[in-house]
Short mmCIF file of C-alpha atoms and ligand atoms in Angstrom, two decimals:
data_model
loop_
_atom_site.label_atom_id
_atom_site.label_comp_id
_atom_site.label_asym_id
_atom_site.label_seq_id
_atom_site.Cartn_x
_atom_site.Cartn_y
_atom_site.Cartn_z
CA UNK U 1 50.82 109.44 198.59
CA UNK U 2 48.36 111.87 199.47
CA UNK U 3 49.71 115.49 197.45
CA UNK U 4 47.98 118.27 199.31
CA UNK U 5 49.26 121.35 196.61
CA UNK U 6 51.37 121.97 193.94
CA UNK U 7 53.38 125.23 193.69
CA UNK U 8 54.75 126.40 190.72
CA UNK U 9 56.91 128.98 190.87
CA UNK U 10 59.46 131.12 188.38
CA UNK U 11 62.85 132.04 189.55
CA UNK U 12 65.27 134.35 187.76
CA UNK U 13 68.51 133.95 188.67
CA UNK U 14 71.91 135.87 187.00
CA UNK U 15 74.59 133.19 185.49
CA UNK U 16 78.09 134.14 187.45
CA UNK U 17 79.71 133.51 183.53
CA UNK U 18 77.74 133.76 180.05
CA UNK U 19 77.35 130.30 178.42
CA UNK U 20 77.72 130.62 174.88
CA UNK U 21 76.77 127.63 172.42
CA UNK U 22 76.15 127.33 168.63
CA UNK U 23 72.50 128.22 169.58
CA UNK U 24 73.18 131.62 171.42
CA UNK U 25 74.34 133.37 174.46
CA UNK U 26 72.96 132.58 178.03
CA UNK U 27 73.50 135.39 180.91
CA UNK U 28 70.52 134.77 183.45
CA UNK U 29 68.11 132.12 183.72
CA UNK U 30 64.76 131.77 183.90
CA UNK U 31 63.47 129.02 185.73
CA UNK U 32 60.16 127.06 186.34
CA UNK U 33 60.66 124.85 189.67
CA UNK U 34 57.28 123.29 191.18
CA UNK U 35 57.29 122.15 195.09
CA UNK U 36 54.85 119.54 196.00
CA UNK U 37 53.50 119.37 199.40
CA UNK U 38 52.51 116.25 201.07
CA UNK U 39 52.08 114.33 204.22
CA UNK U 40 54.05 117.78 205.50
CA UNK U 41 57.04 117.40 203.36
CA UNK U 42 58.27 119.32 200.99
CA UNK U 43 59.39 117.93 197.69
CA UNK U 44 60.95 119.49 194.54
CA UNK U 45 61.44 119.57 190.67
CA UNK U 46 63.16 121.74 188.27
CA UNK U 47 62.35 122.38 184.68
CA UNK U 48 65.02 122.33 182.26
CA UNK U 49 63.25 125.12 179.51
CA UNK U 50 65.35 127.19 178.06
CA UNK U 51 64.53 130.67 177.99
CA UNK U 52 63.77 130.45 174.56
CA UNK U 53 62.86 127.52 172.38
CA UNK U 54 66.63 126.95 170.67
CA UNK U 55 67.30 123.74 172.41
CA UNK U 56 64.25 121.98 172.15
CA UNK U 57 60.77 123.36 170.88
CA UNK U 58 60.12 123.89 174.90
CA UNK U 59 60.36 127.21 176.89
CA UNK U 60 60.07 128.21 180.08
CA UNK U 61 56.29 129.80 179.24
CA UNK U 62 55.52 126.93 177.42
CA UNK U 63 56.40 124.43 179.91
CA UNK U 64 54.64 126.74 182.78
CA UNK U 65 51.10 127.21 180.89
CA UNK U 66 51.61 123.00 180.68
CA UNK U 67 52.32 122.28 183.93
CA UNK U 68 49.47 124.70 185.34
CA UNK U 69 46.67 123.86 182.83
CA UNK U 70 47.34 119.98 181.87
CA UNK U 71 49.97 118.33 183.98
CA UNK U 72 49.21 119.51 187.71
CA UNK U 73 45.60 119.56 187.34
CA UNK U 74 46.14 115.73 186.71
CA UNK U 75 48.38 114.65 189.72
CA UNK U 76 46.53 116.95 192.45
CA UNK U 77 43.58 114.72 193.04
CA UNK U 78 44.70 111.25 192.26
CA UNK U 79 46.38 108.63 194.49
CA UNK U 80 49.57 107.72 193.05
CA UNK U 81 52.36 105.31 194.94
CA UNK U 82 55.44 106.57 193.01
CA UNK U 83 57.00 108.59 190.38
CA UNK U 84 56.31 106.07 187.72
CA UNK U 85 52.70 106.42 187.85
CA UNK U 86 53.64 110.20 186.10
CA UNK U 87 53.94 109.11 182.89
CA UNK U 88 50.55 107.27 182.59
CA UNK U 89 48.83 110.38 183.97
CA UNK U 90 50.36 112.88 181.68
CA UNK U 91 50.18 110.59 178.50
CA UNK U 92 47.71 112.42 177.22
CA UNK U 93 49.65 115.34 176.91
CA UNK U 94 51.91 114.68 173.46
CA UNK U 95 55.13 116.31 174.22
CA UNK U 96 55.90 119.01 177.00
CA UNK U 97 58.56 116.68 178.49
CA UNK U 98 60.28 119.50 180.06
CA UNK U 99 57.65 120.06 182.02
CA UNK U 100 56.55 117.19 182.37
CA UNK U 101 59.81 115.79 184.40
CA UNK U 102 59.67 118.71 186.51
CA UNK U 103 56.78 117.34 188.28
CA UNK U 104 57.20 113.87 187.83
CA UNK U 105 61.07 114.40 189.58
CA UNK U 106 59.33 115.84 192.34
CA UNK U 107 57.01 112.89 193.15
CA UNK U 108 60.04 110.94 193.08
CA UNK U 109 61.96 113.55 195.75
CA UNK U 110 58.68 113.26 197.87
CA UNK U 111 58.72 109.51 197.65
CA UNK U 112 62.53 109.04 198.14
CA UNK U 113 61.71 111.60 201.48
CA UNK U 114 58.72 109.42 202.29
CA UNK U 115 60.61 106.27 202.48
CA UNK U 116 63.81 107.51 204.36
CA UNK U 117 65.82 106.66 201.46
CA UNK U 118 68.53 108.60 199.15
CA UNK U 119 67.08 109.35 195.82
CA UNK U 120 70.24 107.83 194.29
CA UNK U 121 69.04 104.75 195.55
CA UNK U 122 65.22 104.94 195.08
CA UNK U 123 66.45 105.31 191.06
CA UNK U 124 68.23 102.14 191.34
CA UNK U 125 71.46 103.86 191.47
CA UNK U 126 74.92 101.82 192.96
CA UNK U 127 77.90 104.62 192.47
CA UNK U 128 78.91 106.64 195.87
CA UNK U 129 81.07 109.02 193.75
CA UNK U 130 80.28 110.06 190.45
CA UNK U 131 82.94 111.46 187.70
CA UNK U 132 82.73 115.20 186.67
CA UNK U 133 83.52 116.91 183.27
CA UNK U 134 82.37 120.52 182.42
CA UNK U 135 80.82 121.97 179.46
CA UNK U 136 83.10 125.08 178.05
CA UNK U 137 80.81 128.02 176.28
CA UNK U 138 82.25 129.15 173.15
CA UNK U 139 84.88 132.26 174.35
CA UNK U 140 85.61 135.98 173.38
CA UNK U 141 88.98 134.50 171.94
CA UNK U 142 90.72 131.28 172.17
CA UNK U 143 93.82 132.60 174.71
CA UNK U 144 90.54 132.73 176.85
CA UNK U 145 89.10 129.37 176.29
CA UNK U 146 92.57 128.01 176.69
CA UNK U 147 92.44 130.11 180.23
CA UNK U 148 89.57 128.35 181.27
CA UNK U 149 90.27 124.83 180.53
CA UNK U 150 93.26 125.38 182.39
CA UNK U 151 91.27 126.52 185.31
CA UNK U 152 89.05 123.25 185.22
CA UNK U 153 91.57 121.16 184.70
CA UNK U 154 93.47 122.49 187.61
CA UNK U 155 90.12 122.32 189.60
CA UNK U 156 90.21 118.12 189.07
CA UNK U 157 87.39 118.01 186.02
CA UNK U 158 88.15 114.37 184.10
CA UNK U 159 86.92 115.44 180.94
CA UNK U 160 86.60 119.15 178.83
CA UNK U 161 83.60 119.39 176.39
CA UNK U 162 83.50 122.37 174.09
CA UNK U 163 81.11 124.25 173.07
CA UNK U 164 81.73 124.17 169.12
CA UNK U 165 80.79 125.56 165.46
CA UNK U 166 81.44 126.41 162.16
CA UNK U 167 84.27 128.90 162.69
CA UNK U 168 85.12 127.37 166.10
CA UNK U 169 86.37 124.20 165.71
CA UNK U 170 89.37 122.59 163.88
CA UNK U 171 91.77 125.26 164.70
CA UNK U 172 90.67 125.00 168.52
CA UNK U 173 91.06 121.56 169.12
CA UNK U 174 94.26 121.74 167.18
CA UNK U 175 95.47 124.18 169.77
CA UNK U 176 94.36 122.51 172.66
CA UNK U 177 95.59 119.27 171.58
CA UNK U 178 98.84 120.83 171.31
CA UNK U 179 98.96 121.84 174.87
CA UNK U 180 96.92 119.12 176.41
CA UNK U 181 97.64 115.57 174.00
CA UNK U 182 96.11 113.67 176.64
CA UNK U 183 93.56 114.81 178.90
CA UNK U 184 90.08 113.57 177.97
CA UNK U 185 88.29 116.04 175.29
CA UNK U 186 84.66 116.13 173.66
CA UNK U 187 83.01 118.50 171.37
CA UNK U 188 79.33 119.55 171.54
CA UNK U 189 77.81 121.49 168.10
CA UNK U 190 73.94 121.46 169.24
CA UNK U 191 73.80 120.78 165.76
CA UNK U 192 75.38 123.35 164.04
CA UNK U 193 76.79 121.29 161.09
CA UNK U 194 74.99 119.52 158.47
CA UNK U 195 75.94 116.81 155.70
CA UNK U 196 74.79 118.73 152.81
CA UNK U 197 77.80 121.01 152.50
CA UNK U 198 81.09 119.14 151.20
CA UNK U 199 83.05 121.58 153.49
CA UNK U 200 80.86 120.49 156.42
CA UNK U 201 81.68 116.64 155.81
CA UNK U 202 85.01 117.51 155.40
CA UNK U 203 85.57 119.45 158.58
CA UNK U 204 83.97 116.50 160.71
CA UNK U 205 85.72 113.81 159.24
CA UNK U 206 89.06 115.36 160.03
CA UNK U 207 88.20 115.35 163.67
CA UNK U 208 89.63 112.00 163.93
CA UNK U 209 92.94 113.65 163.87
CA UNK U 210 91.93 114.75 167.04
CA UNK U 211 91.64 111.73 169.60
CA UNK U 212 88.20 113.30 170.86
CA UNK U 213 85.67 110.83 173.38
CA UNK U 214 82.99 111.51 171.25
CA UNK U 215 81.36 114.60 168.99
CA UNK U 216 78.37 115.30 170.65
CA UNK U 217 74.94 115.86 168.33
CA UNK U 218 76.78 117.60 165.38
CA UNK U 219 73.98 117.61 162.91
CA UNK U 220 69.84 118.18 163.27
CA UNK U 221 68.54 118.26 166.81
CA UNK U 222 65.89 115.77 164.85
CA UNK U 223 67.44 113.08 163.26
CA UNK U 224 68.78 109.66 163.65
CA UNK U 225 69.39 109.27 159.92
CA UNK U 226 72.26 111.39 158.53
CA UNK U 227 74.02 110.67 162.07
CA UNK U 228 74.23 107.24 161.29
CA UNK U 229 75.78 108.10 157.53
CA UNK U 230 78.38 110.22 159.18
CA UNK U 231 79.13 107.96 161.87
CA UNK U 232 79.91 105.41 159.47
CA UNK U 233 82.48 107.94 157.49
CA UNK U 234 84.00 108.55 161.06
CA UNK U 235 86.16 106.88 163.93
CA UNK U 236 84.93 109.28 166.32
CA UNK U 237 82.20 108.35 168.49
CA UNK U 238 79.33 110.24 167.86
CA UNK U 239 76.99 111.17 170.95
CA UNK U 240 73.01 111.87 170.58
CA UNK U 241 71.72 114.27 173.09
CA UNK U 242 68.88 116.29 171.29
CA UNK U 243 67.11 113.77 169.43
CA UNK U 244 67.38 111.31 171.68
CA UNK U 245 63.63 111.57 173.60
CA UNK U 246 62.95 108.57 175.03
CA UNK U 247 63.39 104.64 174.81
CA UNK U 248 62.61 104.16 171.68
CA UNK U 249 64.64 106.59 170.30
CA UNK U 250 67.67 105.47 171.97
CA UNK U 251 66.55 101.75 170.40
CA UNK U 252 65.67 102.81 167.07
CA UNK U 253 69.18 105.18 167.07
CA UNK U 254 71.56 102.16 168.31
CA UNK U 255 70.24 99.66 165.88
CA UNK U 256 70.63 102.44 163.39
CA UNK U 257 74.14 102.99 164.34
CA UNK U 258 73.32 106.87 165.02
CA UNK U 259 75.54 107.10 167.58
CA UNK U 260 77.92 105.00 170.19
CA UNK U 261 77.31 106.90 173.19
CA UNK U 262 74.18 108.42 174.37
CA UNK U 263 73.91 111.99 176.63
CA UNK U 264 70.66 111.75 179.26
CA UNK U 265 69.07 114.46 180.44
CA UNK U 266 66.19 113.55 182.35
CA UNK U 267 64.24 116.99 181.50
CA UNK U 268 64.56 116.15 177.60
CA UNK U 269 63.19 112.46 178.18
CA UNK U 270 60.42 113.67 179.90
CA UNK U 271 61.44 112.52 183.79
CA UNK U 272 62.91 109.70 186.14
CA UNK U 273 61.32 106.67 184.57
CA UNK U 274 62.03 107.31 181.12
CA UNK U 275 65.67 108.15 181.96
CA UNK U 276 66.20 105.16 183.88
CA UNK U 277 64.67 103.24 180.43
CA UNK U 278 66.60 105.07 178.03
CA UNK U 279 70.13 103.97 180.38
CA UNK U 280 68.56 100.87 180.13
CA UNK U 281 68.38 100.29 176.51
CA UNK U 282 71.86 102.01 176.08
CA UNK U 283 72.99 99.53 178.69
CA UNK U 284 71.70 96.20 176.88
CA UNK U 285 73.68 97.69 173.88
CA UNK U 286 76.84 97.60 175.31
CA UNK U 287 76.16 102.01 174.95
CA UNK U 288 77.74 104.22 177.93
CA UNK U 289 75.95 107.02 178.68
CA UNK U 290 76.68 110.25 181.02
CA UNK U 291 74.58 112.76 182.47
CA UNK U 292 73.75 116.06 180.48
CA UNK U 293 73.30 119.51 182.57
CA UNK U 294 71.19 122.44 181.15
CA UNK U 295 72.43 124.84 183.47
CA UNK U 296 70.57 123.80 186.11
CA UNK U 297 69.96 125.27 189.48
CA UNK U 298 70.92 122.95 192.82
CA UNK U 299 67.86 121.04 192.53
CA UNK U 300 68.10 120.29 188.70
CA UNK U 301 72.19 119.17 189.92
CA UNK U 302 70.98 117.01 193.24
CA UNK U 303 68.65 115.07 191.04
CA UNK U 304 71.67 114.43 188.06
CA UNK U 305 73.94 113.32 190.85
CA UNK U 306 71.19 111.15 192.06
CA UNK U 307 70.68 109.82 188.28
CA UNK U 308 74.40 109.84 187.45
CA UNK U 309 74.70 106.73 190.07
CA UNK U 310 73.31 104.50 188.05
CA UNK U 311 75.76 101.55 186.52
CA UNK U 312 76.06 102.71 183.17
CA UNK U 313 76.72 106.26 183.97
CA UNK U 314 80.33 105.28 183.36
CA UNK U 315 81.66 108.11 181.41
CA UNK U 316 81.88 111.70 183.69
CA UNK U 317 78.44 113.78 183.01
CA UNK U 318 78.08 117.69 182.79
CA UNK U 319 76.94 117.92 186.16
CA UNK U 320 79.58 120.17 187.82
CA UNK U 321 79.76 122.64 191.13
CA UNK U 322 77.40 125.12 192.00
CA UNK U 323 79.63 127.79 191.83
CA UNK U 324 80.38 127.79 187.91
CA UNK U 325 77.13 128.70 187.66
CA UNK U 326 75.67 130.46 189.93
CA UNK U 327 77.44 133.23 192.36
CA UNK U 328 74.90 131.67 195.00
CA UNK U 329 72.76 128.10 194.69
CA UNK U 330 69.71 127.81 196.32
CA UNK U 331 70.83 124.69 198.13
CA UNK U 332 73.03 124.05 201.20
CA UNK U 333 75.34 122.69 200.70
CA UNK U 334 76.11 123.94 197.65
CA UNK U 335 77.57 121.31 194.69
CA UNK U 336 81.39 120.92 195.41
CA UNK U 337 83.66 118.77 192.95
CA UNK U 338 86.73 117.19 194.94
CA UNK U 339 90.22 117.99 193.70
CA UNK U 340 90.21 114.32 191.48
CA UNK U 341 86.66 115.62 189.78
CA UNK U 342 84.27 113.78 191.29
CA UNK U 343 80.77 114.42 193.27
CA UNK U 344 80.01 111.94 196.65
CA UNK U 345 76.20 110.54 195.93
CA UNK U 346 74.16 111.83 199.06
CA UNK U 347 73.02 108.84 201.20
CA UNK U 348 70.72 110.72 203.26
CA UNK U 349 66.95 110.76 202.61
CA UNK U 350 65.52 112.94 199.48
CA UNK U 351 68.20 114.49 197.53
CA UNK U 352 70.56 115.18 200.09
CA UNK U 353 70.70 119.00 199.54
CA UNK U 354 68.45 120.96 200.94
CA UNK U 355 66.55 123.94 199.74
CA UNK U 356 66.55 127.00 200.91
CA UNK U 357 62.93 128.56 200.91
CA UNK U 358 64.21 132.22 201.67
CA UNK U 359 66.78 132.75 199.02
CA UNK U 360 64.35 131.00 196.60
CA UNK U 361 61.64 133.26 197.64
CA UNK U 362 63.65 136.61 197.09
CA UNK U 363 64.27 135.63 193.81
CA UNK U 364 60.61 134.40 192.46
CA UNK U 365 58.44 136.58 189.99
CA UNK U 366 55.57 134.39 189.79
CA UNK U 367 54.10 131.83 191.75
CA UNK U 368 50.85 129.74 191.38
CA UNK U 369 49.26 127.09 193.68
CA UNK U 370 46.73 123.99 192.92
CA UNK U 371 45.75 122.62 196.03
CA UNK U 372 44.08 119.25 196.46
CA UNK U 373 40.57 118.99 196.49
CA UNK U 374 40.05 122.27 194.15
CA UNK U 375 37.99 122.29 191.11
CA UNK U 376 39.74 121.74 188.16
CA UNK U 377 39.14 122.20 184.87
CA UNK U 378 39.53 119.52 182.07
O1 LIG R 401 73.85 120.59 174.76
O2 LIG R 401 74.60 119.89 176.62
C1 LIG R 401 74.05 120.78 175.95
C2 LIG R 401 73.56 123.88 178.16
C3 LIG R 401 72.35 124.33 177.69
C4 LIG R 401 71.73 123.67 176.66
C5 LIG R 401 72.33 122.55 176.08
C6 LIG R 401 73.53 122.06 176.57
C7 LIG R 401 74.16 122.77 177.61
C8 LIG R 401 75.46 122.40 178.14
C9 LIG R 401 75.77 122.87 179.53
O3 LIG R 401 76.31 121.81 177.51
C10 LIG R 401 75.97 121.76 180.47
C11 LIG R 401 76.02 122.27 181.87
O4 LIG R 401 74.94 122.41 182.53
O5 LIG R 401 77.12 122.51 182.34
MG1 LIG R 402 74.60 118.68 174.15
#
């Protein structure tokens, strides 16, 4: 494929609700999204920084002076037959994977476009619906919280994850377990706990009492080590999301016994192919994994609903409608969950929603373009 520019672009976009976590309140987003032109179609990615670095060491800034010194500069004047070439080309680059999926996911857009077929199925993915859970921010008070998961579960969502911390925990999931014994329930501390506090250790290991799927990445967004002691003082499934950045660390976590279920976002592995080899591992483990969200606009969703159709998504991911995020997407359609809480996998080419260049332009502050052929620097 012949790539004749790359545009980067930042879009700032209000959230309809704040999402609170253990790591801080979100109310807008910031967002880097790069379109690649080629062979006169139109192909996108979306970058998963955070607006600060609380997440992951990556930021929107970070992952923008990446993309437009190191990682574009590298694609725009090489031939390259798919998305899997990316990671060869940006090796260089230690880190950045943030930013480095946003470009590499829109090589694999342009080449799903380019060969007619749905990006579900260019990934190697077999579902036609996908389940959906939602993520719940940490609430004002808990009559809220309790408002809300009512909401979603009337809406059709399979599974509630919340949003957790010290001070928001125990005496939650007591009270929703009292109202709800059965439906299927997660917690997610972005590592807000850790084992060297008795009370900590405590806390965690009376979860059990509370019949959850799994406790998602409750101690250091870095280690594999002390999640694999308290996993052994636990029933509960643990699940790895932030520490969990590509194949081998889902290999070197499993044997370890770090965790028995692993969250995939394809921003924090660093894109398409290393997702796909991270599921893989998990898979050859006997390991179910789901699909993370990061608040994503509709092109960050289309391509989790595109990765979420792969076999061993089996348990529902964090990939949800449109409108809980955003009081207008910049797709059409927009994201829409059915009333059992599931998402149809697009079958037609690309990823099945398409953008809409307008809106998207109203609401960019910066833009930059590399165009083939130009001079680059490196
Ligand atoms: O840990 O899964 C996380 C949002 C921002 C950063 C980290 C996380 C999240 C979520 C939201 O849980 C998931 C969503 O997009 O609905
Ligand atoms: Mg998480």
């Amino acid at each position: 494929m012949k790539i004749d520019a790359i545009h980067l672009r930042e879009i700032q976009m209000p959230l309809a609700h704040p999402f609170e976590t253990s790591f801080g309140v979100t109310t807008g987003r910031r967002i880097l999204l790069v379109e690649i032109e080629a062979d006169g179609l139109s192909a996108w990615g979306e970058c998963v920084a955070g607006e600060h670095p609380y997440f992951s060491d990556e930021q929107v800034d970070t992952a923008w002076h990446i993309a437009e010194t190191e990682l574009a500069p590298r694609l725009i004047n090489v031939e390259i037959t798919s998305g899997r070439d990316c990671p060869a080309l940006f090796e260089q680059v230690r880190g950045h994977r943030m930013a480095k999926a946003a470009l590499e996911n829109a090589v694999w857009d342009l080449d799903a476009q380019q060969q007619g077929i749905s990006l579900a199925k260019l990934l190697g993915g077999t579902r036609e619906i996908i389940p959906c859970g939602v993520s719940i921010g940490i609430q004002a008070t808990p009559e809220k919280l309790m408002d809300t998961i009512a909401k979603e579960l009337a809406a059709g969502y399979q599974r509630i994850k919340l949003k957790c911390k010290p001070g928001w925990d125990s005496a939650i999931f007591a009270r929703v377990r009292e109202r709800w014994p059965d439906i299927l329930l997660s917690c997610d501390a972005n590592s807000a706990y850790s084992l060297d506090n008795a009370d900590h250790i405590a806390a965690i290991e009376s979860w059990d009492q509370f019949n959850l799927l799994m406790i998602e990445q409750p101690l250091w967004y870095d280690d594999f080590y002390f999640h694999a002691q308290l996993q052994r003082r636990i029933n509960t499934r643990i699940c790895l999301d932030e520490c969990i950045r590509n194949r081998r660390d889902a290999r070197a976590s499993l044997e370890l016994g770090s965790g028995k279920i692993i969250n995939i976002k394809v921003g924090r592995v660093g894109g398409f192919t290393e997702a796909i080899a991270v599921h893989d591992v998990a898979q050859e483990f006997g390991i179910p994994v789901w699909c993370g969200g990061m608040l994503e606009t509709g092109i960050g969703r289309a391509h989790n609903i595109a990765l979420s159709s792969l076999p061993n998504f089996s348990l529902p991911g964090d990939v949800s409608a449109s409108k809980r995020y955003w009081a207008q997407d910049i797709i059409e359609p927009e994201v829409t969950v059915s009333p059992t809480g599931t998402i149809t996998v697009p079958t037609t080419p690309g990823r099945g929603f398409a953008v809409q260049p307008d809106r998207i332009d109203r609401i960019t502050v910066r833009r930059q373009t590399l165009r083939r052929g130009a001079a680059v620097a490196g």
